[in-house]
Short mmCIF file of C-alpha atoms in Angstrom, two decimals:
data_model
loop_
_atom_site.label_atom_id
_atom_site.label_comp_id
_atom_site.label_asym_id
_atom_site.label_seq_id
_atom_site.Cartn_x
_atom_site.Cartn_y
_atom_site.Cartn_z
CA MET A 1074 107.09 44.46 -31.79
CA ALA A 1075 109.69 42.10 -30.41
CA TRP A 1076 111.57 42.15 -33.56
CA LYS A 1077 111.99 45.93 -33.32
CA ILE A 1078 113.45 45.79 -30.05
CA PHE A 1079 115.72 42.92 -31.31
CA LEU A 1080 116.82 45.01 -34.27
CA PHE A 1081 117.35 47.96 -31.96
CA LEU A 1082 119.69 45.76 -29.67
CA LEU A 1083 121.45 44.32 -32.60
CA LEU A 1084 122.18 47.83 -34.15
CA SER A 1085 123.34 49.09 -31.10
CA PHE A 1086 125.53 46.15 -30.18
CA VAL A 1087 127.05 46.23 -33.86
CA SER A 1088 127.75 49.97 -33.46
CA VAL A 1089 129.50 49.88 -30.20
CA ALA A 1090 131.34 46.72 -31.03
CA GLY A 1091 132.44 48.11 -34.32
CA ILE A 1092 133.52 51.41 -33.04
CA ALA A 1093 134.76 50.47 -29.66
CA PHE A 1094 136.39 46.92 -29.92
CA PRO A 1095 140.19 47.43 -30.02
CA ILE A 1096 142.54 46.14 -33.05
CA VAL A 1097 145.63 44.40 -31.66
CA GLU A 1098 148.35 42.58 -33.13
CA ASN A 1099 147.62 39.20 -31.49
CA PRO A 1100 143.91 38.94 -30.54
CA ILE A 1101 143.52 36.82 -27.31
CA HIS A 1102 140.17 38.10 -25.79
CA TRP A 1103 136.87 37.59 -27.63
CA TYR A 1104 136.61 41.39 -28.11
CA GLU A 1105 139.74 42.09 -29.92
CA PHE A 1106 140.23 42.34 -33.58
CA PRO A 1107 143.19 41.27 -35.60
CA LEU A 1108 145.48 43.52 -37.39
CA ILE A 1109 145.04 43.32 -41.12
CA LYS A 1110 148.21 44.43 -42.90
CA GLY A 1111 147.71 47.52 -45.01
CA LEU A 1112 144.39 48.41 -43.27
CA GLU A 1113 145.37 48.67 -39.75
CA GLN A 1114 142.88 50.85 -37.67
CA ASN A 1115 141.05 51.83 -40.92
CA ALA A 1116 139.60 48.33 -41.04
CA LYS A 1117 136.90 49.21 -38.87
CA ILE A 1118 134.85 51.08 -41.39
CA ILE A 1119 134.04 47.68 -42.84
CA PHE A 1120 131.12 47.17 -40.29
CA PHE A 1121 129.30 50.31 -41.72
CA HIS A 1122 130.41 50.97 -45.05
CA VAL A 1123 130.09 47.54 -46.55
CA PRO A 1124 126.44 47.04 -45.50
CA THR A 1125 125.76 50.54 -47.04
CA ALA A 1126 127.24 49.33 -50.39
CA TRP A 1127 125.44 46.00 -50.22
CA LEU A 1128 122.13 47.77 -49.65
CA THR A 1129 122.56 50.02 -52.46
CA VAL A 1130 122.82 47.05 -54.64
CA ILE A 1131 119.95 45.13 -53.03
CA ALA A 1132 117.74 48.24 -53.52
CA PHE A 1133 118.71 48.46 -57.22
CA LEU A 1134 117.92 44.82 -57.69
CA MET A 1135 114.59 45.28 -55.87
CA SER A 1136 113.75 48.25 -57.79
CA THR A 1137 114.30 46.48 -60.91
CA ILE A 1138 112.35 43.43 -59.92
CA TYR A 1139 109.26 45.51 -59.19
CA SER A 1140 109.75 47.35 -62.36
CA VAL A 1141 109.49 43.89 -64.22
CA LYS A 1142 106.55 43.11 -62.09
CA TYR A 1143 104.84 46.40 -62.97
CA LEU A 1144 105.36 46.07 -66.69
CA ILE A 1145 103.70 42.38 -66.28
CA ASN A 1146 100.76 43.28 -64.20
CA LYS A 1147 100.19 46.93 -64.62
CA ASN A 1148 99.59 47.27 -60.93
CA LEU A 1149 100.54 50.67 -59.44
CA ASP A 1150 101.49 49.28 -56.26
CA ASP A 1151 104.47 47.48 -57.68
CA ASP A 1152 105.54 50.90 -59.07
CA ALA A 1153 105.33 52.24 -55.40
CA LYS A 1154 107.41 49.31 -54.21
CA SER A 1155 109.91 50.13 -56.82
CA TYR A 1156 109.86 53.90 -56.13
CA ALA A 1157 110.39 53.20 -52.36
CA ALA A 1158 113.39 50.70 -52.79
CA ALA A 1159 114.96 53.37 -55.13
CA GLN A 1160 114.46 56.25 -52.61
CA LEU A 1161 116.29 54.08 -49.98
CA GLY A 1162 118.97 53.06 -52.52
CA ILE A 1163 120.04 56.45 -53.28
CA ILE A 1164 120.40 57.33 -49.61
CA PHE A 1165 122.70 54.28 -49.15
CA CYS A 1166 124.35 54.88 -52.34
CA ILE A 1167 125.40 58.52 -51.19
CA LEU A 1168 126.38 57.10 -47.72
CA ALA A 1169 128.43 54.46 -49.27
CA THR A 1170 130.31 56.98 -51.50
CA ILE A 1171 130.96 59.37 -48.65
CA THR A 1172 132.18 56.84 -46.15
CA GLY A 1173 134.12 55.16 -48.96
CA ALA A 1174 135.78 58.77 -49.94
CA VAL A 1175 136.59 59.52 -46.48
CA TRP A 1176 137.93 56.21 -45.73
CA ALA A 1177 140.09 56.62 -49.07
CA LYS A 1178 141.59 59.71 -47.75
CA PHE A 1179 143.10 57.94 -44.72
CA ALA A 1180 143.93 54.77 -46.47
CA TRP A 1181 144.92 56.02 -50.12
CA GLY A 1182 145.97 59.36 -49.59
CA SER A 1183 143.03 61.19 -51.69
CA TYR A 1184 139.26 61.31 -51.48
CA TRP A 1185 138.78 60.05 -55.09
CA SER A 1186 141.01 58.21 -57.27
CA TRP A 1187 138.79 56.17 -59.83
CA ASP A 1188 139.25 52.83 -58.51
CA PRO A 1189 137.12 50.29 -60.03
CA ARG A 1190 134.64 50.42 -57.13
CA GLN A 1191 134.51 54.03 -56.68
CA THR A 1192 133.67 54.18 -60.50
CA SER A 1193 131.01 51.53 -60.19
CA ILE A 1194 129.27 53.24 -57.21
CA PHE A 1195 129.83 56.60 -59.09
CA ALA A 1196 127.74 54.92 -62.08
CA LEU A 1197 125.12 53.63 -59.79
CA LEU A 1198 124.66 57.08 -58.43
CA LEU A 1199 124.33 58.55 -61.79
CA ILE A 1200 121.71 55.78 -62.59
CA TYR A 1201 119.80 56.66 -59.48
CA GLY A 1202 120.01 60.41 -60.28
CA ALA A 1203 118.85 59.76 -63.80
CA TRP A 1204 116.08 57.71 -62.85
CA PHE A 1205 114.76 60.27 -60.36
CA ALA A 1206 115.26 63.04 -63.01
CA LEU A 1207 113.10 60.99 -65.41
CA ARG A 1208 110.35 60.43 -62.78
CA SER A 1209 110.11 63.93 -61.87
CA SER A 1210 109.67 65.01 -65.29
CA LEU A 1211 106.43 62.95 -65.77
CA GLU A 1212 103.02 63.96 -64.72
CA SER A 1213 100.76 61.05 -65.52
CA GLU A 1214 101.05 58.19 -63.08
CA GLU A 1215 100.85 55.33 -65.68
CA LYS A 1216 103.10 57.07 -68.01
CA ARG A 1217 105.73 57.70 -65.07
CA ALA A 1218 105.45 54.14 -63.88
CA THR A 1219 106.04 52.67 -67.30
CA LEU A 1220 108.76 54.71 -68.53
CA SER A 1221 110.75 54.52 -65.21
CA ALA A 1222 110.29 50.75 -65.21
CA VAL A 1223 111.70 50.67 -68.56
CA TYR A 1224 114.56 52.60 -67.83
CA ALA A 1225 115.33 51.05 -64.63
CA ILE A 1226 115.53 47.57 -66.66
CA ILE A 1227 117.88 49.00 -69.28
CA ALA A 1228 120.06 50.53 -66.60
CA PHE A 1229 120.23 47.28 -64.66
CA LEU A 1230 121.39 45.54 -67.85
CA THR A 1231 124.47 47.77 -67.93
CA VAL A 1232 125.76 46.63 -64.15
CA PRO A 1233 127.22 43.33 -65.25
CA PHE A 1234 129.62 45.13 -67.64
CA PHE A 1235 130.95 47.04 -64.68
CA ILE A 1236 131.76 43.98 -62.77
CA PHE A 1237 133.53 42.52 -65.95
CA ILE A 1238 135.36 45.34 -67.62
CA MET A 1239 136.41 47.50 -64.69
CA PRO A 1240 139.18 45.15 -63.22
CA ARG A 1241 140.65 44.95 -66.76
CA ILE A 1242 140.52 48.84 -67.56
CA MET A 1243 141.57 50.20 -64.13
CA LYS A 1244 144.08 49.33 -61.45
CA GLY A 1245 142.19 48.19 -58.22
CA LEU A 1246 143.13 49.72 -54.95
CA HIS A 1247 140.12 48.54 -52.89
CA PRO A 1248 140.55 45.87 -50.33
CA GLY A 1249 139.49 42.48 -52.10
CA SER A 1250 140.19 43.56 -55.56
CA ALA A 1251 141.74 41.01 -58.01
CA ASP A 1252 145.28 42.42 -58.06
CA ASP A 1253 145.30 43.46 -54.32
CA ASN A 1254 147.85 41.33 -52.56
CA ASN A 1255 148.34 43.27 -49.21
CA ALA A 1256 144.72 43.07 -47.89
CA GLY A 1257 143.34 40.29 -49.87
CA PRO A 1258 139.70 39.30 -49.94
CA ILE A 1259 139.27 40.16 -46.35
CA VAL A 1260 135.91 38.85 -45.98
CA ASN A 1261 137.22 35.47 -46.30
CA PHE A 1262 140.71 35.23 -44.99
CA LYS A 1263 142.19 38.01 -42.71
CA MET A 1264 139.31 38.56 -40.45
CA ASN A 1265 139.16 36.28 -37.41
CA GLY A 1266 136.03 34.58 -36.03
CA ASN A 1267 134.51 37.52 -33.91
CA MET A 1268 135.39 40.10 -36.66
CA GLN A 1269 133.43 37.95 -39.27
CA LEU A 1270 130.48 37.48 -36.66
CA ILE A 1271 129.96 41.16 -36.16
CA PHE A 1272 130.49 42.11 -39.91
CA PHE A 1273 127.58 39.54 -40.75
CA LEU A 1274 125.54 40.72 -37.96
CA SER A 1275 126.04 44.32 -38.87
CA LEU A 1276 125.13 43.08 -42.60
CA ILE A 1277 121.95 41.31 -41.17
CA ALA A 1278 120.96 44.16 -39.02
CA PHE A 1279 121.29 46.73 -41.79
CA THR A 1280 119.35 44.41 -44.19
CA ILE A 1281 116.44 44.05 -41.83
CA LEU A 1282 116.39 47.88 -41.22
CA PHE A 1283 116.33 48.10 -45.03
CA PHE A 1284 113.21 46.00 -45.29
CA TRP A 1285 111.43 47.70 -42.56
CA MET A 1286 112.24 51.22 -43.88
CA TRP A 1287 111.21 49.92 -47.38
CA THR A 1288 107.87 48.61 -46.04
CA LEU A 1289 107.00 51.93 -44.44
CA GLY A 1290 108.24 53.69 -47.47
CA TYR A 1291 106.08 51.84 -50.10
CA LYS A 1292 102.82 51.68 -47.61
CA SER A 1293 103.06 55.68 -47.36
CA ILE A 1294 103.26 56.05 -51.00
CA ILE A 1295 100.34 53.67 -51.69
CA PHE A 1296 98.25 55.49 -48.86
CA LYS A 1297 99.37 59.03 -50.35
CA GLU A 1298 97.81 58.11 -53.63
CA LYS A 1299 94.71 56.66 -52.06
CA ILE A 1300 94.07 59.94 -50.27
CA ASN A 1301 94.85 61.96 -53.31
CA LYS A 1302 92.16 59.98 -55.41
CA ILE A 1303 89.71 60.55 -52.74
CA TYR A 1304 90.37 64.21 -52.54
CA THR A 1305 90.13 64.56 -56.35
CA GLN A 1306 87.05 62.53 -56.62
CA GLY A 1307 85.01 64.32 -53.70
CA MET B 1369 107.55 43.72 -91.60
CA LYS B 1370 111.15 44.43 -93.19
CA ILE B 1371 109.53 46.56 -95.98
CA LYS B 1372 107.42 48.57 -93.69
CA ALA B 1373 110.47 49.42 -91.43
CA TYR B 1374 112.35 50.28 -94.64
CA ALA B 1375 109.41 52.59 -95.84
CA LEU B 1376 109.67 54.32 -92.29
CA PHE B 1377 113.15 54.82 -92.82
CA LYS B 1378 112.76 56.26 -96.37
CA LYS B 1379 110.13 58.47 -94.98
CA ASP B 1380 112.57 59.77 -92.20
CA PHE B 1381 115.21 60.00 -94.76
CA HIS B 1382 113.10 62.22 -97.21
CA SER B 1383 111.75 64.47 -94.30
CA GLU B 1384 115.53 64.77 -93.13
CA LEU B 1385 116.46 65.74 -96.66
CA ARG B 1386 113.59 68.46 -96.84
CA THR B 1387 114.70 70.30 -93.79
CA ARG B 1388 118.29 69.03 -93.03
CA TYR B 1389 117.64 69.94 -89.42
CA ALA B 1390 119.63 66.85 -87.97
CA VAL B 1391 122.38 66.99 -90.41
CA ASN B 1392 123.00 70.64 -90.44
CA SER B 1393 122.97 70.97 -86.58
CA LEU B 1394 125.10 67.76 -86.24
CA VAL B 1395 127.85 69.12 -88.65
CA MET B 1396 127.99 72.45 -86.85
CA PHE B 1397 128.23 70.87 -83.67
CA ILE B 1398 130.99 68.68 -84.77
CA ILE B 1399 132.78 71.70 -86.09
CA VAL B 1400 132.09 73.66 -82.74
CA ALA B 1401 133.24 70.77 -80.52
CA ILE B 1402 136.59 70.10 -82.22
CA SER B 1403 137.33 73.87 -82.60
CA VAL B 1404 136.77 74.14 -78.74
CA ILE B 1405 139.11 71.44 -78.11
CA LEU B 1406 141.87 73.05 -80.40
CA PHE B 1407 141.29 76.42 -78.89
CA SER B 1408 141.59 75.08 -75.37
CA ILE B 1409 144.74 73.16 -76.42
CA GLY B 1410 146.32 76.19 -78.04
CA ASN B 1411 149.95 75.49 -78.94
CA GLU B 1412 150.50 72.56 -76.63
CA ARG B 1413 151.23 69.24 -77.88
CA ILE B 1414 148.86 66.67 -76.35
CA SER B 1415 149.66 63.15 -75.61
CA GLN B 1416 148.32 60.42 -77.90
CA GLY B 1417 146.35 58.75 -74.94
CA LEU B 1418 144.47 61.97 -74.64
CA THR B 1419 143.30 62.37 -78.10
CA GLY B 1420 141.86 58.92 -78.03
CA GLY B 1421 139.80 59.81 -75.15
CA LEU B 1422 138.87 63.25 -76.61
CA PHE B 1423 137.69 61.38 -79.74
CA TRP B 1424 134.93 59.63 -77.83
CA VAL B 1425 133.98 62.73 -76.13
CA VAL B 1426 133.35 64.63 -79.18
CA ILE B 1427 131.31 61.62 -80.54
CA PHE B 1428 129.34 61.23 -77.29
CA PHE B 1429 128.27 65.02 -77.09
CA SER B 1430 127.65 65.02 -80.94
CA ALA B 1431 125.21 61.71 -80.49
CA MET B 1432 123.46 63.57 -77.88
CA SER B 1433 122.69 66.74 -79.71
CA GLY B 1434 121.83 64.71 -82.85
CA LEU B 1435 120.10 61.45 -82.00
CA ALA B 1436 117.50 62.85 -79.60
CA ARG B 1437 115.16 63.88 -82.37
CA ALA B 1438 114.25 60.31 -83.73
CA PHE B 1439 110.88 60.09 -81.77
CA VAL B 1440 110.43 63.68 -80.59
CA SER B 1441 109.69 64.74 -84.32
CA GLU B 1442 106.85 62.37 -84.48
CA GLU B 1443 105.31 63.69 -81.24
CA GLU B 1444 105.90 67.10 -82.42
CA ARG B 1445 104.08 66.58 -85.60
CA GLY B 1446 101.54 64.71 -84.09
CA THR B 1447 101.87 61.48 -86.36
CA THR B 1448 102.54 59.10 -83.37
CA LEU B 1449 98.89 57.80 -83.60
CA VAL B 1450 99.22 56.99 -87.21
CA LEU B 1451 102.21 55.23 -86.93
CA GLN B 1452 100.62 53.11 -84.02
CA LEU B 1453 97.78 52.27 -86.37
CA ILE B 1454 99.80 51.20 -89.54
CA ALA B 1455 102.72 49.36 -87.90
CA SER B 1456 103.73 47.03 -85.23
CA PRO B 1457 106.12 48.61 -82.47
CA SER B 1458 108.97 46.42 -83.49
CA THR B 1459 108.78 47.50 -87.20
CA ILE B 1460 108.81 51.20 -85.94
CA PHE B 1461 111.77 50.52 -83.82
CA SER B 1462 113.52 48.85 -86.67
CA GLY B 1463 112.83 51.83 -89.00
CA LYS B 1464 114.05 54.38 -86.42
CA LEU B 1465 117.08 52.19 -85.56
CA LEU B 1466 117.93 51.90 -89.31
CA PHE B 1467 117.88 55.90 -89.42
CA ASN B 1468 119.88 56.49 -86.32
CA LEU B 1469 122.53 53.94 -87.38
CA ILE B 1470 122.97 55.86 -90.87
CA LEU B 1471 123.19 59.13 -89.00
CA VAL B 1472 125.64 57.52 -86.32
CA PHE B 1473 127.99 56.24 -89.10
CA MET B 1474 127.95 59.24 -91.17
CA MET B 1475 128.70 61.57 -88.26
CA ASN B 1476 131.37 59.33 -86.99
CA ILE B 1477 133.09 59.07 -90.12
CA VAL B 1478 133.12 62.82 -90.55
CA ILE B 1479 134.43 63.10 -86.94
CA ALA B 1480 137.17 60.55 -87.53
CA LEU B 1481 138.34 62.36 -90.66
CA LEU B 1482 138.26 65.82 -89.32
CA TYR B 1483 139.78 64.60 -86.08
CA SER B 1484 142.83 62.73 -87.70
CA ALA B 1485 143.26 65.77 -89.76
CA MET B 1486 143.39 68.02 -86.91
CA PHE B 1487 145.20 66.22 -84.42
CA ASP B 1488 148.74 65.21 -85.19
CA ALA B 1489 148.96 62.83 -82.27
CA PHE B 1490 146.01 60.96 -83.42
CA VAL B 1491 147.82 58.25 -85.48
CA ILE B 1492 146.19 54.72 -85.53
CA LYS B 1493 148.75 51.93 -85.55
CA ASN B 1494 146.40 48.97 -85.51
CA PHE B 1495 143.88 50.11 -88.14
CA LEU B 1496 141.84 46.64 -88.17
CA LEU B 1497 141.30 46.91 -84.45
CA PHE B 1498 140.20 50.45 -84.77
CA LEU B 1499 137.84 49.65 -87.49
CA VAL B 1500 136.21 46.91 -85.76
CA THR B 1501 135.85 48.96 -82.65
CA PHE B 1502 134.36 51.93 -84.68
CA LEU B 1503 131.86 49.55 -86.14
CA LEU B 1504 130.66 47.70 -83.01
CA GLY B 1505 130.83 50.86 -81.07
CA ASN B 1506 128.63 52.89 -83.50
CA ILE B 1507 126.12 50.01 -83.53
CA GLY B 1508 125.87 50.12 -79.88
CA LEU B 1509 125.59 53.72 -79.68
CA ALA B 1510 122.78 53.85 -82.21
CA ILE B 1511 120.80 51.25 -80.29
CA SER B 1512 121.04 52.86 -76.85
CA SER B 1513 120.34 56.33 -78.11
CA THR B 1514 117.32 55.14 -79.92
CA ILE B 1515 115.61 53.41 -77.05
CA ILE B 1516 116.50 56.39 -74.73
CA ALA B 1517 115.27 58.85 -77.51
CA ALA B 1518 111.93 56.80 -77.48
CA ILE B 1519 111.70 57.31 -73.61
CA ILE B 1520 112.53 60.89 -73.98
CA ALA B 1521 109.72 61.55 -76.70
CA LYS B 1522 107.06 60.13 -74.24
CA ALA B 1523 108.58 62.24 -71.39
CA GLY B 1524 107.45 65.30 -73.12
CA SER B 1525 110.76 65.76 -75.04
CA LYS B 1526 112.69 67.38 -72.50
CA GLY B 1527 116.03 68.16 -74.18
CA THR B 1528 118.22 68.41 -71.16
CA LEU B 1529 117.14 65.04 -69.86
CA TYR B 1530 118.50 63.18 -72.91
CA PRO B 1531 122.18 63.30 -71.95
CA VAL B 1532 121.37 62.86 -68.32
CA LEU B 1533 119.57 59.48 -69.21
CA SER B 1534 121.87 58.36 -71.77
CA PHE B 1535 125.22 58.70 -69.99
CA PRO B 1536 124.84 56.07 -67.29
CA ILE B 1537 123.55 53.65 -70.20
CA LEU B 1538 126.48 54.56 -72.49
CA LEU B 1539 129.19 54.66 -69.72
CA PRO B 1540 130.19 50.95 -69.90
CA LEU B 1541 130.22 51.25 -73.65
CA ILE B 1542 132.27 54.58 -73.68
CA LEU B 1543 134.94 53.28 -71.19
CA LEU B 1544 135.47 50.11 -73.43
CA LEU B 1545 135.63 52.06 -76.59
CA VAL B 1546 138.19 54.56 -75.09
CA HIS B 1547 140.15 51.66 -73.81
CA LEU B 1548 139.98 49.92 -77.20
CA THR B 1549 140.92 53.16 -79.16
CA LEU B 1550 144.08 53.51 -76.76
CA ASN B 1551 144.92 49.97 -77.81
CA SER B 1552 144.71 50.72 -81.40
CA LEU B 1553 146.75 53.92 -81.03
CA ASP B 1554 149.48 51.98 -79.17
CA GLY B 1555 149.46 49.15 -81.64
CA THR B 1556 148.40 46.47 -79.37
CA SER B 1557 147.66 43.24 -81.34
CA PHE B 1558 144.19 42.25 -82.19
CA GLU B 1559 144.32 38.97 -80.05
CA GLN B 1560 145.16 41.06 -76.87
CA SER B 1561 141.86 43.14 -77.31
CA ILE B 1562 139.48 40.19 -78.11
CA PHE B 1563 138.02 40.32 -74.64
CA GLU B 1564 137.09 43.82 -74.84
CA LEU B 1565 135.75 43.57 -78.36
CA ALA B 1566 133.57 40.65 -77.19
CA MET B 1567 132.32 42.77 -74.33
CA VAL B 1568 131.38 45.50 -76.84
CA ALA B 1569 129.64 42.87 -79.09
CA CYS B 1570 127.84 41.62 -75.93
CA TYR B 1571 126.59 45.13 -75.12
CA ASP B 1572 125.22 45.54 -78.59
CA VAL B 1573 123.35 42.30 -78.49
CA ILE B 1574 121.98 42.73 -74.92
CA MET B 1575 120.80 46.33 -75.68
CA LEU B 1576 119.35 45.36 -78.99
CA SER B 1577 117.10 42.51 -77.55
CA ALA B 1578 116.24 44.47 -74.50
CA SER B 1579 115.14 47.50 -76.64
CA TYR B 1580 112.99 45.24 -78.95
CA MET B 1581 111.41 43.79 -75.72
CA LEU B 1582 110.88 47.06 -74.00
CA PHE B 1583 109.83 49.24 -76.73
CA ASP B 1584 106.20 47.85 -76.89
CA PHE B 1585 105.76 49.28 -73.28
CA VAL B 1586 107.35 52.55 -74.17
CA TRP B 1587 105.33 52.93 -77.48
CA LYS B 1588 101.82 51.98 -76.40
CA ASP B 1589 100.13 54.55 -74.16
#
């Protein structure tokens, strides 16, 4: 129970700090963020957009890990865990896409410009969409679990290609891209201490939130299956 | 194992010759796709870069219409169980992959010939680069579409699901191939494109080994 209160306080602090702390040219007080050239006031989205994108990838990774586990052990609980992770993953994927697009409207002038990161998140969205389409087309539990596990693994194998080929094929606009020289890899250099602290606190808070939601998600799926079995038997 | 895989390929080949279902529908699909593009362009002259991209669009959608049948036909005829009895999963995958490879190569050679005849702007300057791209790309296309076809066949042969499932898997390959085709149209040297070619080769190898490993799980009920 204590950690839930802690998480609530952490998320409240991150939300308030991320939105309310001012961005000034020369930060003096502990609550002031530095001005990053090329980002200016738009920089604040980093506290909310980056954690969603991070969790999209984490959810996909977990979904794949539990898919592998399912194929090894044939335990339907692993399938439930994989499914719950993917359910959260698609929510965070949509959130990351939308927050990114809104930010891009103000920073780059258009909602969508096929930047490498935008293309990658779009590919992830497609993978998640296809995965759910496949799951919904299958009736039998074991078949559904096996085929979606196989598909998740194959889809996961395409992800490294996006990381390697995108920067060569398309020009990067996103802060932190290889050929981006005005904003640079902001996580490392342009943020000052308190900005980094709040950024990492936000990352930690959202990750804890994700694992909490994921635990609730897979438990509810497992219980639902159990109840279904009891109903159909008796 | 090799002989069995070849026998399976021959069986598919003969049954294809008997009905000519896949070949007929593929040829018609290619003609329809290219003529739709030609109609939509009208009298306008399109740029060289656009023809390179459209080339792979035609190939992608033709592959989607023609390659889905590999395992669905077995499920429809109810011969899956017999195949499971007489051969190991990897043999069956080899046979089906061989058939799809031949189909992809035939289809894409026809597309390439028709396409270069119809589009004046589609002139390849670096032919060697295009040839290597074409070879590696076709192999990748055949491998990915075969394993997805196996998944689709077990999913109750839902036709609309095939392009939905294939597109995310083929997306990195298609992006690379479009890029390489543009390079060969521009006349970029072979050495400058070696990274992309290596990535396509990596894709082929990764997908091939993953397909062989995962096909067991798909095939056995």
